[in-house]
Tab-separated table of C-alpha atoms and ligand atoms in Angstrom:
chain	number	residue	atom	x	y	z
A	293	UNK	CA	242.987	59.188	207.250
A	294	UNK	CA	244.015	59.694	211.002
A	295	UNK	CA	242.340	62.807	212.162
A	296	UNK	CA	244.802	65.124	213.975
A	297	UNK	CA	242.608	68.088	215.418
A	298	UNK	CA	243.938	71.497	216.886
A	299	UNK	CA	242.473	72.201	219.970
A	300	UNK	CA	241.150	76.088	219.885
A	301	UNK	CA	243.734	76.363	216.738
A	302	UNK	CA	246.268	75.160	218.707
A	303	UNK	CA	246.265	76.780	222.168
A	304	UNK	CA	249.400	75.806	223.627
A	305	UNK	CA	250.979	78.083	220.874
A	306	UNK	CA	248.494	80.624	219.829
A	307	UNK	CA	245.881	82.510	221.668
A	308	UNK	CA	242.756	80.293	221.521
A	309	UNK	CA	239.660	80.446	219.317
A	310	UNK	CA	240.993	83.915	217.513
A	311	UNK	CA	242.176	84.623	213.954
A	312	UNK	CA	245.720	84.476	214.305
A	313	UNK	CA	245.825	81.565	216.264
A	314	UNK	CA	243.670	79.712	213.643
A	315	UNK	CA	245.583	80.861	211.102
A	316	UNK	CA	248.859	80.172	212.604
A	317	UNK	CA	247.388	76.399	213.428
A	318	UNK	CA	246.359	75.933	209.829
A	319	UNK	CA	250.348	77.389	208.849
A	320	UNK	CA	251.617	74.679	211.072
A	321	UNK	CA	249.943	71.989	208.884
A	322	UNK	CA	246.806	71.084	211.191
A	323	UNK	CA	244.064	69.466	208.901
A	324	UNK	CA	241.701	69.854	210.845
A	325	UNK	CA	240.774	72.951	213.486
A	326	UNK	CA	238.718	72.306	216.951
A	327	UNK	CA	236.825	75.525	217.851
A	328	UNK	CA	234.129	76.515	220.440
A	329	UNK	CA	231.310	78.842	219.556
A	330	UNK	CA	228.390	80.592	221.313
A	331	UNK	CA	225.148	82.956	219.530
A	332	UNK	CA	225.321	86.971	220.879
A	333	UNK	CA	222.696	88.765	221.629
A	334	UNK	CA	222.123	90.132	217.885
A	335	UNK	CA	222.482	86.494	216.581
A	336	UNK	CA	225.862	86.017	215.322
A	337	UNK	CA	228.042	83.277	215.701
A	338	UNK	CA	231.276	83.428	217.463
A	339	UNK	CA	234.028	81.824	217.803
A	340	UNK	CA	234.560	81.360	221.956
A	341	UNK	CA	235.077	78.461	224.325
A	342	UNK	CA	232.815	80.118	227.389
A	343	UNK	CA	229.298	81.382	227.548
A	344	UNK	CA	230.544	84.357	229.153
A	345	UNK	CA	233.520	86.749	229.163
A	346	UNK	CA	236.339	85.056	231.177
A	347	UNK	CA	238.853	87.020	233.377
A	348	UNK	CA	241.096	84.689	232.386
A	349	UNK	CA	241.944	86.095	228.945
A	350	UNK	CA	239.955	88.954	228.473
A	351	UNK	CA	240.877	92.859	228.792
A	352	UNK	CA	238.526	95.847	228.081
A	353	UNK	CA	238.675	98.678	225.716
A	354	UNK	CA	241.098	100.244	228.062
A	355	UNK	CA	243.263	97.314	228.459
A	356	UNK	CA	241.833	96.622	232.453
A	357	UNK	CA	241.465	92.505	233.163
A	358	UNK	CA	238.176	91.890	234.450
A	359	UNK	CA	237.779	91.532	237.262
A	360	UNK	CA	235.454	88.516	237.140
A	361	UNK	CA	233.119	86.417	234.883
A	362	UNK	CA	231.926	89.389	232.207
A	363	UNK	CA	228.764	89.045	230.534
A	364	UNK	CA	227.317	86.546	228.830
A	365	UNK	CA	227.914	86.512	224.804
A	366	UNK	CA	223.864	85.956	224.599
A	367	UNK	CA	223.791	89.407	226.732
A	368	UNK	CA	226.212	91.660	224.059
A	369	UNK	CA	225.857	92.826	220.454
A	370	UNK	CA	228.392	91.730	218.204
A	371	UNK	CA	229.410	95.488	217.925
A	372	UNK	CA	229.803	94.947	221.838
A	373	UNK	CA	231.919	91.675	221.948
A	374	UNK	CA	234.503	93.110	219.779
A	375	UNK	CA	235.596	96.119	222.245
A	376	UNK	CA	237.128	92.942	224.313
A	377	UNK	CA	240.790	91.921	223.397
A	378	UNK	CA	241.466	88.053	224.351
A	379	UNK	CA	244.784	87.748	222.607
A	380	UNK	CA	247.006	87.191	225.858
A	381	UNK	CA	246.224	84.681	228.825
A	382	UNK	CA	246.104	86.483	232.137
A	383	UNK	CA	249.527	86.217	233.550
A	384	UNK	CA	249.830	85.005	236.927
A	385	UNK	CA	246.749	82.673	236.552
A	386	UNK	CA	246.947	79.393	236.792
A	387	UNK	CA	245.667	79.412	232.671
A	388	UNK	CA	248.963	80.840	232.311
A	389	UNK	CA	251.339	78.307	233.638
A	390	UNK	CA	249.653	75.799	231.931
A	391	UNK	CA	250.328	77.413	228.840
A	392	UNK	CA	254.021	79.371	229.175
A	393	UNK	CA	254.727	78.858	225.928
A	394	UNK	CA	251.283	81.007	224.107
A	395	UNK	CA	252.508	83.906	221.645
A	396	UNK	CA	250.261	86.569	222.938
A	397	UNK	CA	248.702	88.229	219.913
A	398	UNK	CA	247.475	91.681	221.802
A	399	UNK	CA	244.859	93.351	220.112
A	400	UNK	CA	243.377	90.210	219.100
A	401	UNK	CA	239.412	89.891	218.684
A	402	UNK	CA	236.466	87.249	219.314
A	403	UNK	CA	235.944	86.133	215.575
A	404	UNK	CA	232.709	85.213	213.590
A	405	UNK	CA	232.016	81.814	212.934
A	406	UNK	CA	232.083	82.872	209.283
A	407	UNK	CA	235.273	84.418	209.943
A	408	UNK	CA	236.869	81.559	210.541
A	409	UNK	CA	235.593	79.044	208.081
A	410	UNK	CA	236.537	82.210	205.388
A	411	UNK	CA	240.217	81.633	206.559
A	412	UNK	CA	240.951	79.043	204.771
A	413	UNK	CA	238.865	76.879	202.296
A	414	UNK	CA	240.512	73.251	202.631
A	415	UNK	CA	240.472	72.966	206.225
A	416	UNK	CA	238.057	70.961	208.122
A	417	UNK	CA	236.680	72.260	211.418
A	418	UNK	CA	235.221	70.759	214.195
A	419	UNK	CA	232.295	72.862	215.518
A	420	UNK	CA	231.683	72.143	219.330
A	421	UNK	CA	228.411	74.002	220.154
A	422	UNK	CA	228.191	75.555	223.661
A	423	UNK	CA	225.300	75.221	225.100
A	424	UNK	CA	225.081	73.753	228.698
A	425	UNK	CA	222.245	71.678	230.076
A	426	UNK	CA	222.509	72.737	233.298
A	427	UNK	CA	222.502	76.260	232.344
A	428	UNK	CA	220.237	76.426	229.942
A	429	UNK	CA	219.458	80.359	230.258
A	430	UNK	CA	223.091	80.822	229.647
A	431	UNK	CA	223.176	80.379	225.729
A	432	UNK	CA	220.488	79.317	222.929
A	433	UNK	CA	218.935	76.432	222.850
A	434	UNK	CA	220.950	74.079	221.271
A	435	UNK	CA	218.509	73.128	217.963
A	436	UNK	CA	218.545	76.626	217.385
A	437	UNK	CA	222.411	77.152	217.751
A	438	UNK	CA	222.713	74.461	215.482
A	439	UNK	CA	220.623	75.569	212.875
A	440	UNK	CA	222.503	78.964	213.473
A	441	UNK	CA	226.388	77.531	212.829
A	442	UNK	CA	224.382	75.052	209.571
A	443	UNK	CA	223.190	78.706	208.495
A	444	UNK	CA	226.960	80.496	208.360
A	445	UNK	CA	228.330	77.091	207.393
A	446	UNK	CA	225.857	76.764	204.416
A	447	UNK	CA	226.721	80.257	203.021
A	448	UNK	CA	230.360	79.865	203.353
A	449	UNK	CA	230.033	76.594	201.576
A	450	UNK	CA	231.556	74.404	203.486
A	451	UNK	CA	228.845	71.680	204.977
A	452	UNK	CA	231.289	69.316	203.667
A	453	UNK	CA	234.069	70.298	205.849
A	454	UNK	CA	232.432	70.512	209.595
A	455	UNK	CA	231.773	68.549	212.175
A	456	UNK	CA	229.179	69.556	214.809
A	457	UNK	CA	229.969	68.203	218.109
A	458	UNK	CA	228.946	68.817	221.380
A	459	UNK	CA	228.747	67.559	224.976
A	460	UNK	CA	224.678	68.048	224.574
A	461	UNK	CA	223.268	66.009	222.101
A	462	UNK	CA	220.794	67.541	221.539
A	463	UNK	CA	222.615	69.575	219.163
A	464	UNK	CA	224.144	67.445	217.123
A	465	UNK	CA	220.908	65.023	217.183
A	466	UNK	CA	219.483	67.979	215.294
A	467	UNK	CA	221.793	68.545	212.688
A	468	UNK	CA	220.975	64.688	212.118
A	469	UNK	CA	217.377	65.517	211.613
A	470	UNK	CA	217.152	68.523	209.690
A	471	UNK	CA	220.181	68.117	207.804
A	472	UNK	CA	221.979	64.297	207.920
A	473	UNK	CA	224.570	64.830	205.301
A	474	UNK	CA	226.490	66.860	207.963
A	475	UNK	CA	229.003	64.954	210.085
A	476	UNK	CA	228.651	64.872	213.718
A	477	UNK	CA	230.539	64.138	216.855
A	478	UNK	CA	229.601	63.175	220.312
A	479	UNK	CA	231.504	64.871	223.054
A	480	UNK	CA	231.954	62.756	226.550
A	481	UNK	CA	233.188	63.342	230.043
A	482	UNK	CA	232.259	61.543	232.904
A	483	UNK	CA	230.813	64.439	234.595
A	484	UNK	CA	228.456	64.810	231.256
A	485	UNK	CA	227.952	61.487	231.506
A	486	UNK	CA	226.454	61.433	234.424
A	487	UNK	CA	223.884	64.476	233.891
A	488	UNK	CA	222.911	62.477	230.457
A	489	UNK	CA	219.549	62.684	231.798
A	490	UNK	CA	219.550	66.442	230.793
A	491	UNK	CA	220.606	65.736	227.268
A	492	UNK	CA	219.660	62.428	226.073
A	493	UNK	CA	216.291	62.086	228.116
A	494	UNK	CA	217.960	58.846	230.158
A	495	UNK	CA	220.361	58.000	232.152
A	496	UNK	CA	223.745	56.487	230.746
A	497	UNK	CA	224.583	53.648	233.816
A	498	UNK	CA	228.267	53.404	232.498
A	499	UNK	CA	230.753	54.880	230.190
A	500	UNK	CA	231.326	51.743	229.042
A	501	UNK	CA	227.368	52.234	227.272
A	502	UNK	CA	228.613	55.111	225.317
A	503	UNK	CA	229.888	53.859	222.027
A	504	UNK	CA	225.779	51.978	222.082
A	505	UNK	CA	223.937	55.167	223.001
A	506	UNK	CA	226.053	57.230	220.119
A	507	UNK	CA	224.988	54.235	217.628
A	508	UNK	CA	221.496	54.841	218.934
A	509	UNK	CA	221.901	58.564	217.563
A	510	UNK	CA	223.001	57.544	214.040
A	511	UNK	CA	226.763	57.274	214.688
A	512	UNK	CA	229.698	59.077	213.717
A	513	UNK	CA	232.440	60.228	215.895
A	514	UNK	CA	232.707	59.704	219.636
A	515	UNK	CA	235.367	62.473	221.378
A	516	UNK	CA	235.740	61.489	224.607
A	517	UNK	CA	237.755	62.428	227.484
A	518	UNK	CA	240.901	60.631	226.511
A	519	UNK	CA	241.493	59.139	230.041
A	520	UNK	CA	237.848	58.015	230.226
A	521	UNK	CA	238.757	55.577	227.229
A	522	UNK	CA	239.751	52.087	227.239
A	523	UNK	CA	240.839	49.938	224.464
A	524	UNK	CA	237.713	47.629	225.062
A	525	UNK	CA	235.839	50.945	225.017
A	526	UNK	CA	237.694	51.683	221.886
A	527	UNK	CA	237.030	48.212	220.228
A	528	UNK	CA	233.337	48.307	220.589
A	529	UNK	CA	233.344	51.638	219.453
A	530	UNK	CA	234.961	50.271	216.177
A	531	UNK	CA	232.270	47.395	216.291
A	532	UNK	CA	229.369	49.725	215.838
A	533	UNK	CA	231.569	51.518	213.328
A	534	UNK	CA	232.064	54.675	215.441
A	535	UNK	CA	235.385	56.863	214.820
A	536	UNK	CA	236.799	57.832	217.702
A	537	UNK	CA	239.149	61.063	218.584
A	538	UNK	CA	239.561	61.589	221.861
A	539	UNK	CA	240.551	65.050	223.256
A	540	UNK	CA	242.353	66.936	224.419
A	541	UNK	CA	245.772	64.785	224.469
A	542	UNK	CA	248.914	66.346	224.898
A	543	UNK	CA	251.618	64.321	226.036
A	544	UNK	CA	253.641	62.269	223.650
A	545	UNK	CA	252.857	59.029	225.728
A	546	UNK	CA	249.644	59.565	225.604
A	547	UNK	CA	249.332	60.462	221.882
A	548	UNK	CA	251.430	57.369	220.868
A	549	UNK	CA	249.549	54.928	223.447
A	550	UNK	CA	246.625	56.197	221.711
A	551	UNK	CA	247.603	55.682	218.179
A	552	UNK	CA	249.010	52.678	218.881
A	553	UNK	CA	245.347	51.348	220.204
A	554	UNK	CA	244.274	52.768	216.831
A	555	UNK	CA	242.084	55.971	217.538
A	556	UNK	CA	240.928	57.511	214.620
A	557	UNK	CA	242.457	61.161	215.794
A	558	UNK	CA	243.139	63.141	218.405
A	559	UNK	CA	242.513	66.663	219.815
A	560	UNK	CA	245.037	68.413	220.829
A	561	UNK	CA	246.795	71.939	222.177
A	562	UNK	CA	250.078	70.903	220.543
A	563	UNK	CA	249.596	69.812	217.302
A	564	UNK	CA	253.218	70.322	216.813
A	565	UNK	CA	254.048	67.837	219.084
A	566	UNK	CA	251.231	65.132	217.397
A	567	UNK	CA	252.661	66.071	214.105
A	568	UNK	CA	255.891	64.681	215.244
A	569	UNK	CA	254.300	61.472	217.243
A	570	UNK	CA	252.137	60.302	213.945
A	571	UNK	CA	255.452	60.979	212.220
A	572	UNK	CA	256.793	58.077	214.558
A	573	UNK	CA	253.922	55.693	214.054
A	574	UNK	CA	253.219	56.129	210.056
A	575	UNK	CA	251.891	52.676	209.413
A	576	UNK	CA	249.424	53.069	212.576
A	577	UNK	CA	248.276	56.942	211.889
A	578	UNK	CA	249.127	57.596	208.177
A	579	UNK	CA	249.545	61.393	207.524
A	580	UNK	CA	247.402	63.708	209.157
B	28	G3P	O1	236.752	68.987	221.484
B	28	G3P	C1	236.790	68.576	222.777
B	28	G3P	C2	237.194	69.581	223.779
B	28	G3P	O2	237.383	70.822	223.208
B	28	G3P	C3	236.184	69.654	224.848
B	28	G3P	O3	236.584	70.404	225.941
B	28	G3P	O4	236.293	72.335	227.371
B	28	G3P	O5	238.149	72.300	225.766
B	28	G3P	O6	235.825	72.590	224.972
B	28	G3P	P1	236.709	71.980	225.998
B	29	CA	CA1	235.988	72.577	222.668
């Protein structure tokens, strides 16, 4: 079953990584839902693409942008996190002309992990765990976010419907050891890539070595950067019997190349617009 993934919900048409956007994604018909989350201070999981509070989308409790990159989520309570509203990009940015098209949802809040899964209990989400190697002080380690988002997952009973990915693999390598029924996804861009040495404990010479280094971990599903993958890249990824969904594709060439090279899914900030390419291709990407 092709694999069509909304990227943040589906942030091209709802505000990212919130409730209403999810919700609205899942309304749309999106299968599966891409989210971000981080750990606060008080040790809750949330739903938010950046360790920190970004001017870009977020306003305090008196409606004032801030001025610059807030505090961390490890830094605030959870009582905290929800004075901020992030239901509107930042208009004038350049966030906002990439995304003219967002229904602000004012008001809206940074939601619990367990929020989220509780939306909805037939949708499958992709978990991307932010923790950065080069920052490490920024966030929790990443074994112990893991175990964290297998916690809330657990008790909202849906182990069978996630995915933990993440650009550090040492997150999902954990979720391999301590619990291997759980699916997991290996995140790629070159510029990860090439700082594997934080992460993976060697050096990766060539993207090209990926799909071999993510059969090393145990397999599952590579995401890479979809213009960092080739169809020989794509091919040996099948080899090793790898899925692949790259992210985050949003042009209608590119989501149709792609399916027609026979990716396993895509990410994406308009899952309308996917909906209506795999509509095109049905014998290549079946129904999402
Ligand atoms: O799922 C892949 C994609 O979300 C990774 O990039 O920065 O949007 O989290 P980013
Ligand atoms: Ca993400």
């Amino acid at each position: 079953m092709f694999s069509l993934q909304g990227h943040r919900g589906a942030r091209a048409l709802f505000p990212e990584n919130t409730l209403g956007g999810l919700r609205a994604a899942i309304a749309l018909g999106v299968r599966t839902i891409e989210i971000d989350v981080g750990v606060t201070r008080d040790g809750a999981v949330v739903v938010h693409h950046d360790p920190a509070l970004t001017p870009d989308l977020t306003r305090d409790r008196c409606g004032a942008w801030l001025p610059d990159r807030g505090p961390l989520l490890r830094e605030l309570t959870l009582a905290q996190l929800a004075k901020y509203d992030v239901g509107r990009i930042r208009p004038g940015t350049d966030y906002a002309e990439r995304f003219p098209g967002q229904a602000a949802q004012d008001g809206a809040r940074i939601p619990t992990l367990d929020e989220a899964l509780a939306l909805d209990n037939t949708t499958a989400w992709n978990i991307e765990l932010k923790s950065l190697p080069t920052h490490p002080d920024w966030t929790l380690a990443p074994e112990e976010m893991a175990e964290r988002v297998l916690h809330v997952a657990g008790a909202a009973g849906a182990l069978d419907r996630i995915t933990v990915q993440s650009f550090d693999w040492r997150a999902p390598r954990h979720v391999r050891r301590i619990r291997p029924s759980v699916a997991r996804g290996w995140l790629t861009s070159a510029e990860t890539v090439a700082d594997a040495a934080l992460w993976l404990g060697r050096h990766i010479t060539d993207m090209d070595d990926v799909p071999d280094a993510i059969a090393k971990e145990g397999g599952g599903a590579w995401t890479p950067e979809h213009t960092d993958l080739t169809e020989a890249m794509l091919s040996r990824a099948h080899e090793l019997g790898l899925l692949v969904i790259p992210w985050t594709v949003n042009s209608r060439a590119d989501m149709l190349r792609l399916i027609d090279w026979g990716v396993d899914g895509l990410i994406t900030d308009w899952p309308d617009r996917a909906l209506t390419a795999i509509a095109e291709r049905p014998a290549e990407a079946g129904r999402p």
